[in-house]
Short mmCIF file of C-alpha atoms and ligand atoms in Angstrom, two decimals:
data_model
loop_
_atom_site.label_atom_id
_atom_site.label_comp_id
_atom_site.label_asym_id
_atom_site.label_seq_id
_atom_site.Cartn_x
_atom_site.Cartn_y
_atom_site.Cartn_z
CA MET H 1 -16.38 -16.27 -1.41
CA LYS H 2 -17.42 -12.64 -1.72
CA THR H 3 -16.27 -9.80 0.50
CA MET H 4 -18.53 -7.22 2.09
CA LEU H 5 -17.62 -3.60 2.74
CA THR H 6 -19.50 -0.57 3.90
CA GLY H 7 -18.78 2.89 5.30
CA ILE H 8 -20.62 5.47 7.36
CA GLN H 9 -19.58 9.10 7.19
CA SER H 10 -18.52 10.67 10.46
CA THR H 11 -20.65 13.74 9.94
CA GLY H 12 -22.83 12.93 12.96
CA THR H 13 -23.99 10.33 15.45
CA PRO H 14 -25.33 7.24 13.69
CA HIS H 15 -29.10 7.64 13.48
CA LEU H 16 -31.93 5.17 13.17
CA GLY H 17 -31.61 5.23 9.37
CA ASN H 18 -27.95 4.16 9.57
CA ILE H 19 -28.81 1.50 12.13
CA LEU H 20 -31.76 -0.09 10.34
CA GLY H 21 -30.41 0.48 6.84
CA VAL H 22 -26.74 -0.33 7.23
CA ILE H 23 -25.53 -1.50 10.66
CA ILE H 24 -28.06 -4.27 11.41
CA PRO H 25 -28.20 -5.78 7.89
CA SER H 26 -24.41 -5.57 7.52
CA ILE H 27 -23.78 -7.41 10.77
CA LYS H 28 -26.19 -10.12 9.64
CA ILE H 29 -24.17 -10.53 6.45
CA THR H 30 -20.82 -10.57 8.28
CA ASN H 31 -22.10 -13.45 10.37
CA LYS H 32 -22.95 -15.43 7.27
CA LEU H 33 -19.67 -14.83 5.45
CA LYS H 34 -16.61 -16.91 6.12
CA ASN H 35 -14.05 -14.23 5.37
CA ALA H 36 -13.55 -10.85 6.99
CA SER H 37 -15.84 -7.96 6.12
CA PHE H 38 -14.66 -4.35 5.99
CA LEU H 39 -16.54 -1.72 7.98
CA PHE H 40 -15.10 1.74 8.10
CA ILE H 41 -15.79 5.22 9.34
CA ALA H 42 -15.56 7.59 6.41
CA ASP H 43 -13.87 10.59 7.99
CA LEU H 44 -12.18 11.69 4.76
CA HIS H 45 -15.61 11.93 3.18
CA ALA H 46 -16.85 13.83 6.25
CA LEU H 47 -14.07 16.38 5.80
CA ILE H 48 -15.78 17.58 2.63
CA GLN H 49 -18.24 19.27 4.96
CA GLN H 50 -15.55 21.26 6.76
CA LYS H 51 -17.35 24.52 6.06
CA ILE H 52 -20.43 23.56 8.05
CA LEU H 53 -18.94 21.00 10.40
CA LYS H 54 -16.80 21.82 13.39
CA LEU H 55 -13.53 19.97 12.75
CA GLU H 56 -13.28 18.58 16.28
CA THR H 57 -16.61 16.81 15.88
CA ILE H 58 -15.33 14.47 13.16
CA LYS H 59 -13.15 12.49 15.56
CA ASN H 60 -15.89 12.42 18.15
CA ASN H 61 -18.33 11.10 15.55
CA THR H 62 -15.80 8.43 14.65
CA TYR H 63 -15.98 7.19 18.23
CA GLN H 64 -19.75 7.30 18.15
CA ILE H 65 -19.96 5.23 14.98
CA THR H 66 -17.37 2.76 16.29
CA ALA H 67 -19.34 2.37 19.52
CA ALA H 68 -22.54 1.86 17.52
CA TRP H 69 -21.04 -1.00 15.49
CA LEU H 70 -19.80 -2.61 18.68
CA ALA H 71 -23.08 -2.09 20.52
CA PHE H 72 -24.87 -3.97 17.77
CA GLY H 73 -22.46 -6.85 18.17
CA LEU H 74 -19.96 -6.56 15.32
CA ASN H 75 -17.29 -9.20 15.80
CA THR H 76 -14.01 -7.30 15.44
CA LYS H 77 -11.91 -10.43 15.77
CA LYS H 78 -13.30 -11.76 12.54
CA ASN H 79 -14.02 -8.47 10.75
CA ILE H 80 -12.08 -5.29 10.11
CA LEU H 81 -13.42 -2.09 11.64
CA TYR H 82 -11.26 0.91 10.80
CA ARG H 83 -11.05 4.64 10.27
CA GLN H 84 -10.75 5.62 6.62
CA SER H 85 -7.98 8.17 7.21
CA ASP H 86 -5.85 5.55 8.99
CA VAL H 87 -5.48 3.72 5.68
CA SER H 88 -4.08 6.51 3.53
CA GLU H 89 -3.48 4.00 0.72
CA VAL H 90 -7.05 4.69 -0.34
CA THR H 91 -6.18 8.23 -1.39
CA GLU H 92 -3.45 6.96 -3.67
CA LEU H 93 -5.87 4.64 -5.38
CA ALA H 94 -8.36 7.49 -5.66
CA TRP H 95 -5.72 9.44 -7.59
CA TYR H 96 -5.26 6.60 -10.07
CA PHE H 97 -9.00 6.51 -10.55
CA ASN H 98 -9.10 10.27 -11.11
CA CYS H 99 -6.90 9.64 -14.12
CA PHE H 100 -9.26 7.01 -15.49
CA PHE H 101 -12.64 8.64 -15.14
CA PRO H 102 -13.97 11.31 -17.50
CA TYR H 103 -14.55 14.68 -15.90
CA LYS H 104 -17.77 15.10 -17.81
CA ARG H 105 -19.24 11.94 -16.39
CA LEU H 106 -18.44 12.97 -12.85
CA THR H 107 -20.37 16.22 -13.34
CA LEU H 108 -23.48 14.03 -13.67
CA ALA H 109 -23.18 12.59 -10.13
CA HIS H 110 -26.21 13.53 -8.00
CA SER H 111 -24.05 14.43 -5.01
CA PHE H 112 -22.41 17.14 -7.11
CA LYS H 113 -25.36 18.15 -9.26
CA ASN H 114 -27.70 18.77 -6.33
CA GLU H 115 -25.19 20.87 -4.45
CA LYS H 116 -24.28 22.75 -7.57
CA LYS H 117 -27.89 23.82 -7.98
CA ASN H 118 -28.14 25.06 -4.40
CA ASN H 119 -24.81 26.62 -3.59
CA TYR H 120 -22.36 26.53 -6.41
CA LYS H 121 -19.88 28.86 -4.76
CA LYS H 122 -19.52 26.68 -1.68
CA ILE H 123 -18.62 23.47 -3.46
CA ASN H 124 -15.11 22.18 -2.92
CA VAL H 125 -13.17 19.81 -5.17
CA GLY H 126 -13.57 17.08 -2.55
CA LEU H 127 -17.31 17.05 -3.06
CA PHE H 128 -16.80 16.77 -6.78
CA THR H 129 -14.50 13.78 -6.49
CA TYR H 130 -16.46 12.18 -3.64
CA PRO H 131 -17.57 9.21 -5.77
CA ILE H 132 -13.97 8.53 -6.83
CA LEU H 133 -12.83 8.18 -3.23
CA MET H 134 -15.80 5.94 -2.59
CA ALA H 135 -14.82 3.75 -5.53
CA ALA H 136 -11.31 3.50 -4.06
CA ASP H 137 -12.79 2.51 -0.66
CA ILE H 138 -14.51 -0.42 -2.31
CA LEU H 139 -12.09 -1.54 -5.00
CA LEU H 140 -9.01 -1.38 -2.78
CA TYR H 141 -10.30 -4.54 -1.09
CA ASN H 142 -12.14 -5.98 -4.07
CA ALA H 143 -15.36 -5.96 -2.07
CA GLU H 144 -18.44 -7.13 -3.95
CA ILE H 145 -21.29 -6.79 -1.45
CA ILE H 146 -21.92 -3.18 -0.49
CA PRO H 147 -24.80 -2.50 1.92
CA VAL H 148 -25.90 1.10 1.34
CA GLY H 149 -28.93 3.37 1.31
CA LYS H 150 -30.79 4.11 -1.89
CA ASP H 151 -29.05 7.46 -2.33
CA GLN H 152 -25.73 5.66 -2.85
CA LEU H 153 -26.77 3.58 -5.86
CA GLN H 154 -25.27 5.94 -8.37
CA HIS H 155 -21.96 5.87 -6.53
CA ILE H 156 -21.88 2.10 -6.83
CA GLU H 157 -22.61 2.44 -10.54
CA ILE H 158 -19.68 4.84 -10.91
CA THR H 159 -17.50 2.38 -9.01
CA ARG H 160 -18.41 -0.41 -11.43
CA ASN H 161 -17.70 1.87 -14.32
CA ILE H 162 -14.26 2.77 -12.99
CA ALA H 163 -13.45 -0.90 -12.36
CA ASN H 164 -14.41 -1.73 -15.94
CA ARG H 165 -12.35 1.07 -17.46
CA PHE H 166 -9.34 0.11 -15.40
CA ASN H 167 -9.63 -3.60 -16.19
CA LYS H 168 -9.93 -2.84 -19.88
CA LYS H 169 -6.87 -0.64 -19.91
CA ILE H 170 -4.77 -3.07 -17.90
CA GLY H 171 -6.04 -6.04 -19.86
CA LYS H 172 -6.88 -8.17 -16.83
CA LYS H 173 -9.57 -8.47 -14.20
CA LEU H 174 -7.79 -6.47 -11.54
CA PHE H 175 -11.01 -5.22 -9.97
CA LEU H 176 -14.18 -7.14 -9.24
CA LEU H 177 -17.50 -5.41 -9.91
CA PRO H 178 -19.34 -4.55 -6.68
CA LYS H 179 -23.10 -4.61 -6.17
CA ALA H 180 -25.20 -2.56 -3.78
CA PHE H 181 -27.00 -4.60 -1.17
CA MET H 182 -30.32 -3.09 -0.17
CA LYS H 183 -33.38 -4.36 1.56
CA LYS H 184 -36.57 -2.82 0.22
CA ASP H 185 -38.01 -1.92 3.61
CA THR H 186 -34.90 -0.29 5.01
CA MET H 187 -33.18 1.27 2.02
CA SER H 188 -34.82 4.57 2.83
CA ILE H 189 -35.99 5.28 6.38
CA THR H 190 -38.49 8.07 6.97
CA GLY H 191 -37.20 10.98 9.04
CA ILE H 192 -39.25 13.11 11.44
CA ASP H 193 -40.19 15.48 8.61
CA GLY H 194 -41.51 12.67 6.41
CA LYS H 195 -38.51 12.81 4.08
CA LYS H 196 -35.64 10.33 3.93
CA MET H 197 -33.74 10.32 7.21
CA SER H 198 -30.32 11.85 6.66
CA LYS H 199 -27.66 13.72 8.52
CA SER H 200 -27.72 16.60 6.11
CA LYS H 201 -31.45 17.18 6.58
CA LYS H 202 -31.24 17.09 10.38
CA ASN H 203 -34.45 15.05 10.48
CA TRP H 204 -33.02 12.05 12.25
CA ILE H 205 -34.01 9.97 15.23
CA ASN H 206 -30.98 9.35 17.36
CA ILE H 207 -31.32 6.42 19.74
CA PHE H 208 -27.93 7.04 21.30
CA THR H 209 -29.09 9.89 23.42
CA SER H 210 -31.06 10.34 26.67
CA ASP H 211 -34.62 9.00 26.93
CA GLU H 212 -35.77 12.57 27.19
CA ILE H 213 -34.21 13.77 23.94
CA LEU H 214 -35.24 10.59 22.15
CA LYS H 215 -38.82 11.22 23.23
CA LYS H 216 -38.64 14.82 22.06
CA GLN H 217 -37.46 13.70 18.61
CA ILE H 218 -40.31 11.25 18.31
CA MET H 219 -42.86 13.76 19.52
CA SER H 220 -41.78 16.11 16.76
CA ILE H 221 -42.53 13.67 13.92
CA HIS H 222 -44.66 15.50 11.35
CA THR H 223 -48.22 14.29 10.78
CA ASP H 224 -51.27 15.72 9.11
CA ASN H 225 -53.58 17.61 11.45
CA LYS H 226 -56.37 15.07 11.89
CA SER H 227 -57.95 15.18 15.34
CA TYR H 228 -58.06 12.36 17.87
CA TYR H 229 -61.50 11.22 16.66
CA GLU H 230 -60.87 11.20 12.95
CA LYS H 231 -59.94 8.11 10.97
CA LYS H 232 -56.34 8.16 9.81
CA ASN H 233 -54.38 6.80 6.89
CA PRO H 234 -51.85 4.20 8.09
CA TYR H 235 -50.27 3.82 4.65
CA ASN H 236 -48.89 7.28 4.26
CA ASP H 237 -47.78 8.23 7.72
CA SER H 238 -44.31 8.72 9.18
CA ILE H 239 -45.12 7.26 12.61
CA MET H 240 -46.55 4.09 11.09
CA SER H 241 -43.69 3.67 8.64
CA LEU H 242 -41.19 3.74 11.50
CA TYR H 243 -43.35 1.63 13.80
CA LYS H 244 -43.50 -1.08 11.13
CA LEU H 245 -39.72 -1.40 11.19
CA ILE H 246 -39.47 -1.65 14.96
CA ALA H 247 -42.56 -3.35 16.41
CA PRO H 248 -43.67 -6.97 16.08
CA ILE H 249 -46.26 -7.62 13.42
CA ASP H 250 -49.24 -8.09 15.77
CA ARG H 251 -48.70 -4.70 17.35
CA VAL H 252 -48.28 -3.13 13.91
CA GLU H 253 -51.59 -4.63 12.80
CA ASN H 254 -53.18 -3.37 15.97
CA MET H 255 -51.99 0.17 15.37
CA LYS H 256 -53.14 0.00 11.77
CA LYS H 257 -56.61 -0.95 12.96
CA LYS H 258 -56.70 1.94 15.40
CA TYR H 259 -55.67 4.37 12.64
CA LEU H 260 -58.48 3.15 10.45
CA GLN H 261 -61.07 3.27 13.22
CA GLY H 262 -60.30 6.70 14.62
CA LYS H 263 -60.41 7.65 18.29
CA TYR H 264 -56.69 7.18 18.34
CA GLY H 265 -54.48 10.24 18.32
CA TYR H 266 -51.06 10.75 16.79
CA LEU H 267 -49.83 11.51 20.29
CA GLU H 268 -50.69 7.99 21.39
CA ALA H 269 -49.10 6.53 18.28
CA LYS H 270 -45.91 8.47 18.98
CA LYS H 271 -45.87 7.26 22.57
CA ALA H 272 -46.25 3.68 21.35
CA LEU H 273 -43.37 4.16 18.91
CA TYR H 274 -41.19 5.62 21.65
CA GLU H 275 -41.92 2.69 23.99
CA GLU H 276 -41.14 0.24 21.24
CA ILE H 277 -37.80 1.88 20.41
CA ILE H 278 -36.79 1.97 24.07
CA LYS H 279 -37.65 -1.70 24.43
CA LYS H 280 -36.10 -2.88 21.19
CA PHE H 281 -32.77 -1.13 21.67
CA TYR H 282 -32.45 -1.46 25.44
CA VAL H 283 -29.32 -3.62 25.35
CA GLU H 284 -27.65 -1.77 22.46
CA ARG H 285 -28.14 1.63 24.07
CA LYS H 286 -26.65 0.40 27.32
CA LYS H 287 -23.68 -1.12 25.53
CA PHE H 288 -23.20 2.03 23.43
CA PHE H 289 -22.97 4.24 26.51
CA SER H 290 -20.46 1.97 28.15
CA PHE H 291 -18.29 1.80 24.99
CA ILE H 292 -18.37 5.54 24.51
CA GLU H 293 -17.03 6.00 28.04
CA ASN H 294 -14.08 3.78 27.16
CA LYS H 295 -12.18 5.74 24.50
CA SER H 296 -8.95 3.81 25.04
CA LEU H 297 -10.74 0.58 24.15
CA LEU H 298 -12.21 2.22 21.03
CA ASP H 299 -8.76 3.52 20.09
CA ARG H 300 -7.33 0.06 20.47
CA ILE H 301 -10.02 -1.53 18.32
CA LEU H 302 -9.55 1.11 15.61
CA PHE H 303 -5.80 0.71 15.75
CA LEU H 304 -5.97 -3.05 15.25
CA GLY H 305 -8.54 -2.63 12.48
CA ALA H 306 -6.35 -0.10 10.68
CA LYS H 307 -3.38 -2.43 10.95
CA LYS H 308 -5.24 -5.30 9.33
CA ALA H 309 -6.75 -3.09 6.61
CA LYS H 310 -3.42 -1.38 5.87
CA ASP H 311 -1.68 -4.68 5.46
CA ILE H 312 -4.12 -5.84 2.81
CA ALA H 313 -4.28 -2.40 1.17
CA ASN H 314 -0.50 -2.20 0.84
CA LYS H 315 -0.19 -5.51 -0.91
CA ARG H 316 -3.01 -4.64 -3.28
CA LEU H 317 -1.55 -1.25 -4.06
CA GLN H 318 1.81 -2.69 -4.84
CA TYR H 319 0.15 -4.95 -7.38
CA ILE H 320 -1.86 -2.05 -8.81
CA ARG H 321 1.30 0.09 -9.16
CA LYS H 322 2.91 -2.76 -11.07
CA SER H 323 -0.13 -3.13 -13.28
CA LEU H 324 0.08 0.57 -14.07
CA LYS H 325 3.75 0.07 -14.96
CA LEU H 326 4.76 2.67 -12.39
CA ILE H 327 7.23 0.23 -10.89
N1 LIG L 401 -21.11 7.69 0.81
C1 LIG L 401 -21.57 6.81 1.85
C2 LIG L 401 -22.74 7.45 2.58
O1 LIG L 401 -22.80 8.65 2.67
C3 LIG L 401 -20.46 6.49 2.81
C4 LIG L 401 -19.38 5.74 2.13
C5 LIG L 401 -18.14 6.20 1.79
C6 LIG L 401 -19.44 4.40 1.66
N2 LIG L 401 -17.43 5.25 1.18
C7 LIG L 401 -18.20 4.12 1.06
C8 LIG L 401 -20.45 3.43 1.71
C9 LIG L 401 -17.93 2.86 0.48
C10 LIG L 401 -20.17 2.17 1.12
C11 LIG L 401 -18.93 1.92 0.52
O2 LIG L 401 -23.59 6.75 3.07
#
């Protein structure tokens, strides 16, 4: 039986991309698996952004992500929901991996290469070793199913590579090779600017906010400047691509028809998308707001999650230390 693991960085409130791409599909998988899945809030990864992120927001975002998982119905009795920094064992494993992975290869990671191009002077060592910590997140629990967005594929590749190198050196199959789990339609969700929705681009749709702000976000989705009367292209349009993921198929077909016929403005399409989002996530939004008001409950859930994760991590680490002949 395989184990599933995924993490969301606490750099912001979970947005629609996180929800459709990671939270919903992951919960579906956890319900199918017999054994516990690992879901964690990657606050150590978030810390890499300390230059642009207010430190006090990381903890707050941790609560937001925890509440989001719970609002979507994650069963925390069966599964393990925890804060990355609560299981410090992962940083020890990351160190071992540092010693096994060639520096030169790490310089090829997109996360580093892209930043290096834009602002070389601002890069910290944490950003450089980001994929190593991610490999430790996964391999510490020998997870094999990793639901992630498309931008994380290379990190999973690096993780497999590290596992292979380690296994070879040790001479046994200490680490299993993980695979990314992605669904074609949700591996990259369109943001309000037409590019992939991401926290760093600030182009997200956040459902865990007031109706008013949610509406404002949707109203600011970029479109071309075709008038109300003109025929529109439903195949290359941000509103449509989001609507398809939220609305039932008959309403999607209906909107497609209206696009092709004309006499249907983007404003109306945006309103329809807004209504659909409000309807679809009615229960989850309500639950989210009640969880977020109950920090002591969230603390308790995270505490119990950390305890379970730490227990497993400790045993694994002990075995890894022995395999490395450190003890
Ligand atoms: N890097 C991931 C992201 O930004 C978050 C993450 C950290 C993660 N560690 C992980 C995802 C381990 C899956 C598995 O989306």
